[in-house]
mmCIF file of C-alpha atoms and ligand atoms in Angstrom:
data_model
loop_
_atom_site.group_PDB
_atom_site.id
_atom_site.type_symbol
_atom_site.label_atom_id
_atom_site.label_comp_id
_atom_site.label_asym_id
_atom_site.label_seq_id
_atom_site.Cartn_x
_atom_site.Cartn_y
_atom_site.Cartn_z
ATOM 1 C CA UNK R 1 0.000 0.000 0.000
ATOM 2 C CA UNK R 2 1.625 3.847 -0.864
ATOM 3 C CA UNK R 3 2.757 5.370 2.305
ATOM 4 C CA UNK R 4 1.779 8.829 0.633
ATOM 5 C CA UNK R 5 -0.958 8.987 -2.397
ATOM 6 C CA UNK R 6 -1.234 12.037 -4.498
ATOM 7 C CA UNK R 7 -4.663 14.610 -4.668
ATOM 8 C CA UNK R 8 -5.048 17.920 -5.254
ATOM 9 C CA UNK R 9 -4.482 19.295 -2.076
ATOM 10 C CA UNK R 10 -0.873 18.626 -2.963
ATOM 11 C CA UNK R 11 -1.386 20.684 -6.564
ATOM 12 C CA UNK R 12 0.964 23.642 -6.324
ATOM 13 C CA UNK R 13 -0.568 24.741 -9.257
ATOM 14 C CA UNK R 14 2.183 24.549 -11.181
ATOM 15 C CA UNK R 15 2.207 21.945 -13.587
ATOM 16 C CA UNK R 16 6.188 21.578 -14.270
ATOM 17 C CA UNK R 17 6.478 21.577 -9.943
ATOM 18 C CA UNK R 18 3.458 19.037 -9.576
ATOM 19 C CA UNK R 19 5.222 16.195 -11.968
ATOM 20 C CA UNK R 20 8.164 16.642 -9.708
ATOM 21 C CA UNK R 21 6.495 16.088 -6.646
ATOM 22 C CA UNK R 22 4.859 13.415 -7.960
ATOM 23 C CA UNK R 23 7.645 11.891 -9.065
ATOM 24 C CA UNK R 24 9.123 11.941 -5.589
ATOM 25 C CA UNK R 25 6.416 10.813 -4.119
ATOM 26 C CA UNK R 26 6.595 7.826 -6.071
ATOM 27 C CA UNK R 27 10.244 7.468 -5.220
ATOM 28 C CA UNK R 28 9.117 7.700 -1.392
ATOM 29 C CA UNK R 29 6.389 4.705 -1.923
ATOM 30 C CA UNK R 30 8.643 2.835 -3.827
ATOM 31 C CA UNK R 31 11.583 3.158 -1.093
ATOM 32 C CA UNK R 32 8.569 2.140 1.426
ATOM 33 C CA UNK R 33 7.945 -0.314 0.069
ATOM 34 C CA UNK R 34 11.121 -2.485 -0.694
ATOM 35 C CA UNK R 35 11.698 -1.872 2.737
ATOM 36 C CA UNK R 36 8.259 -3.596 4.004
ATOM 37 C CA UNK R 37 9.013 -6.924 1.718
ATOM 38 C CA UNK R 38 12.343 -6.902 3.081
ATOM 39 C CA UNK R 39 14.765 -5.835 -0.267
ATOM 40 C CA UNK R 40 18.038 -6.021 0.543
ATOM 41 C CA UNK R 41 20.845 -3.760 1.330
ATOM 42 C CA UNK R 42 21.771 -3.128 -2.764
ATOM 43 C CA UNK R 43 18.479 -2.467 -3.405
ATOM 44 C CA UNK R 44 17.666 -0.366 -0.893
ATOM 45 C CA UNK R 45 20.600 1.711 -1.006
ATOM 46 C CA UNK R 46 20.119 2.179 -5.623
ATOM 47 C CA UNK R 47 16.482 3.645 -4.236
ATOM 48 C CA UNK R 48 18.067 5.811 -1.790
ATOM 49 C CA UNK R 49 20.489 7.404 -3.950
ATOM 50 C CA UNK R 50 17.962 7.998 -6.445
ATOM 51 C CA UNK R 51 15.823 9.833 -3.975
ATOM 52 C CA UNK R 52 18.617 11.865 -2.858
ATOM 53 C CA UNK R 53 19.761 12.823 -6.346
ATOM 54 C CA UNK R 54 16.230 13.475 -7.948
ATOM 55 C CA UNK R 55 15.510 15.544 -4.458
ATOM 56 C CA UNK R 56 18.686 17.631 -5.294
ATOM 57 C CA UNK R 57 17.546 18.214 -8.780
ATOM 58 C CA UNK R 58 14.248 19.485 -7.291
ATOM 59 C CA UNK R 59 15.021 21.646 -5.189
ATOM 60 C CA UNK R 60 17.325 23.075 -7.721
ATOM 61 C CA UNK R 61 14.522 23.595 -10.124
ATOM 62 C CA UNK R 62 12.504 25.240 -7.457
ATOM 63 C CA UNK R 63 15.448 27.671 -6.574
ATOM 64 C CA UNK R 64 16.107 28.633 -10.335
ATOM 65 C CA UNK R 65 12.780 29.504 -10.423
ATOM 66 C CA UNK R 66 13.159 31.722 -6.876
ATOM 67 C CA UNK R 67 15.785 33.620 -8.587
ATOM 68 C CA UNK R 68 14.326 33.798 -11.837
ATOM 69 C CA UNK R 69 11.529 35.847 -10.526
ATOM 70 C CA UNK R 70 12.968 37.319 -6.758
ATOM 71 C CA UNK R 71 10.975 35.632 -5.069
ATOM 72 C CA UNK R 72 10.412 37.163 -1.435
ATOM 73 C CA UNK R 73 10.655 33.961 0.770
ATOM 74 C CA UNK R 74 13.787 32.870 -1.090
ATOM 75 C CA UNK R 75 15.862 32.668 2.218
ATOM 76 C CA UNK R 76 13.767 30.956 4.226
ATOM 77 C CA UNK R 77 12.301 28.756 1.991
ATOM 78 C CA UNK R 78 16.110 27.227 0.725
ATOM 79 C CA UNK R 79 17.074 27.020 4.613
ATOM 80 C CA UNK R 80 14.117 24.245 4.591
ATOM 81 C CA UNK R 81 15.591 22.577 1.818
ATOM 82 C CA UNK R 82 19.130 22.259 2.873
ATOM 83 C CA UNK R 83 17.867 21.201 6.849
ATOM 84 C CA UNK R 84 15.576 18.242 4.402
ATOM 85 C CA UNK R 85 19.142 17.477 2.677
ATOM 86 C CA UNK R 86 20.633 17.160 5.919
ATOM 87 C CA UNK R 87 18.391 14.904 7.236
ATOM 88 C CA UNK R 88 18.406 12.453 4.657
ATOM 89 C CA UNK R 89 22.376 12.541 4.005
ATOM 90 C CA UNK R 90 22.280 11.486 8.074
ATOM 91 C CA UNK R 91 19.980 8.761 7.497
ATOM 92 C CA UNK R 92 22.250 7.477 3.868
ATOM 93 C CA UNK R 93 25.261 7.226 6.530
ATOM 94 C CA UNK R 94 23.821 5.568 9.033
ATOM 95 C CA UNK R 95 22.654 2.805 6.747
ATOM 96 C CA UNK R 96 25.568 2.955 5.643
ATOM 97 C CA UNK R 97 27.446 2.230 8.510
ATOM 98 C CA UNK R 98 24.439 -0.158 9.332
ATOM 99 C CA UNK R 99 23.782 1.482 13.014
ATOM 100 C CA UNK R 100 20.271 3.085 11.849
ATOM 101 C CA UNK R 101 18.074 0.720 9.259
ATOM 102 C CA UNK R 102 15.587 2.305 7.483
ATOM 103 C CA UNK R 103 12.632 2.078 9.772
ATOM 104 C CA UNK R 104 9.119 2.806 9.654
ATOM 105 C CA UNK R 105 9.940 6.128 11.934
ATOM 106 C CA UNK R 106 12.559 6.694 8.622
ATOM 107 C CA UNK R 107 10.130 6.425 5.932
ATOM 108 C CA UNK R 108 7.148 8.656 8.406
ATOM 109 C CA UNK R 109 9.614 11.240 8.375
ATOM 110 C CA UNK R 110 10.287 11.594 4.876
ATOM 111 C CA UNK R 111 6.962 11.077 4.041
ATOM 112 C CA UNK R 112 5.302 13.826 6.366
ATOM 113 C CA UNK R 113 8.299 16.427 5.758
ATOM 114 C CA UNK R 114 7.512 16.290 1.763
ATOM 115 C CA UNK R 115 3.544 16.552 2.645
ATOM 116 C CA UNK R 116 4.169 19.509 5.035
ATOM 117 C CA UNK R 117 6.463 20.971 2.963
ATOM 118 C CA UNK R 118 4.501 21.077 -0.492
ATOM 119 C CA UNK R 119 1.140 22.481 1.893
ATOM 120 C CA UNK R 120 3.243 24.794 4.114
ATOM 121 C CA UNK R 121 5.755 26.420 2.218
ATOM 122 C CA UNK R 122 5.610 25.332 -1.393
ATOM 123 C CA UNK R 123 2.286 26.589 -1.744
ATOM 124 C CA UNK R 124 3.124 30.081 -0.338
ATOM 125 C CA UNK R 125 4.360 30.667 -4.161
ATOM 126 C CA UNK R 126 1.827 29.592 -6.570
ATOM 127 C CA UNK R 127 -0.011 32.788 -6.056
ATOM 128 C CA UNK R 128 3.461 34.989 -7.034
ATOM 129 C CA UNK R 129 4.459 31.983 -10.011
ATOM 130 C CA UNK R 130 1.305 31.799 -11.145
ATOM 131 C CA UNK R 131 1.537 36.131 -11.569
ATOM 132 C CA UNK R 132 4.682 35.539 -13.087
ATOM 133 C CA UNK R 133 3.073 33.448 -15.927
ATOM 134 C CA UNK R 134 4.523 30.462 -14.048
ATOM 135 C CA UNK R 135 1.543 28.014 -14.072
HETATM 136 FE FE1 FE2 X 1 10.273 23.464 -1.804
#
């Protein structure tokens, strides 16, 4: 069963944004998952790194589009991003080093974080995209 499922209360109106969140979203069930039905370490960690790296190229496309158009909550809205990349990097390690599994608290955390973030602060800048003939 999908840990998160996609609906329009996740829509930043933005359809270029959306597909990426979708897309991550995925990424997140799919991690879920191969955890539940026991996938091992390889797998795991190829599903990891993908999430990491298609999170980075997010939140890059997200920050062009910050700049592009000065947007006003530019600060604090990358200083949520970074803490995110943070988080997971510490997670990646301890796998890694095989002192933290990926756990159910794991996959809550990354699940919740991406909900909160796309309904919290994401959607503070449809309004100013969507002005910008972002849509
Ligand atoms: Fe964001």
């Amino acid at each position: 069963m999908a840990l998160i499922n996609w609906n329009d209360s996740l829509s930043v109106d933005v359809k270029e944004i959306d597909l990426q969140h979708r897309k991550l979203i995925d990424m997140i069930n799919e991690l879920n998952d191969a955890m539940k039905t026991g996938k091992g370490k390889d797998v795991l960690r190829t599903i990891v790194n993908g999430l990491i790296s298609y999170t980075a190229t997010h939140f890059k496309k997200e920050e062009q589009y910050f700049e592009k158009f000065g947007y006003p909550d530019t600060a604090n809205h990358k200083k949520e991003h970074v803490g995110f990349v943070k988080k997971v990097t510490d997670f990646k390690d301890g796998f890694e080093k095989g002192n933290l599994p990926l756990s159910v608290e794991v996959m809550n955390f990354l699940s919740d974080w991406l909900k909160n973030h796309i309904k919290g602060t994401d959607k503070k800048y449809s309004k100013f995209f969507n002005e910008k003939g972002l849509k």
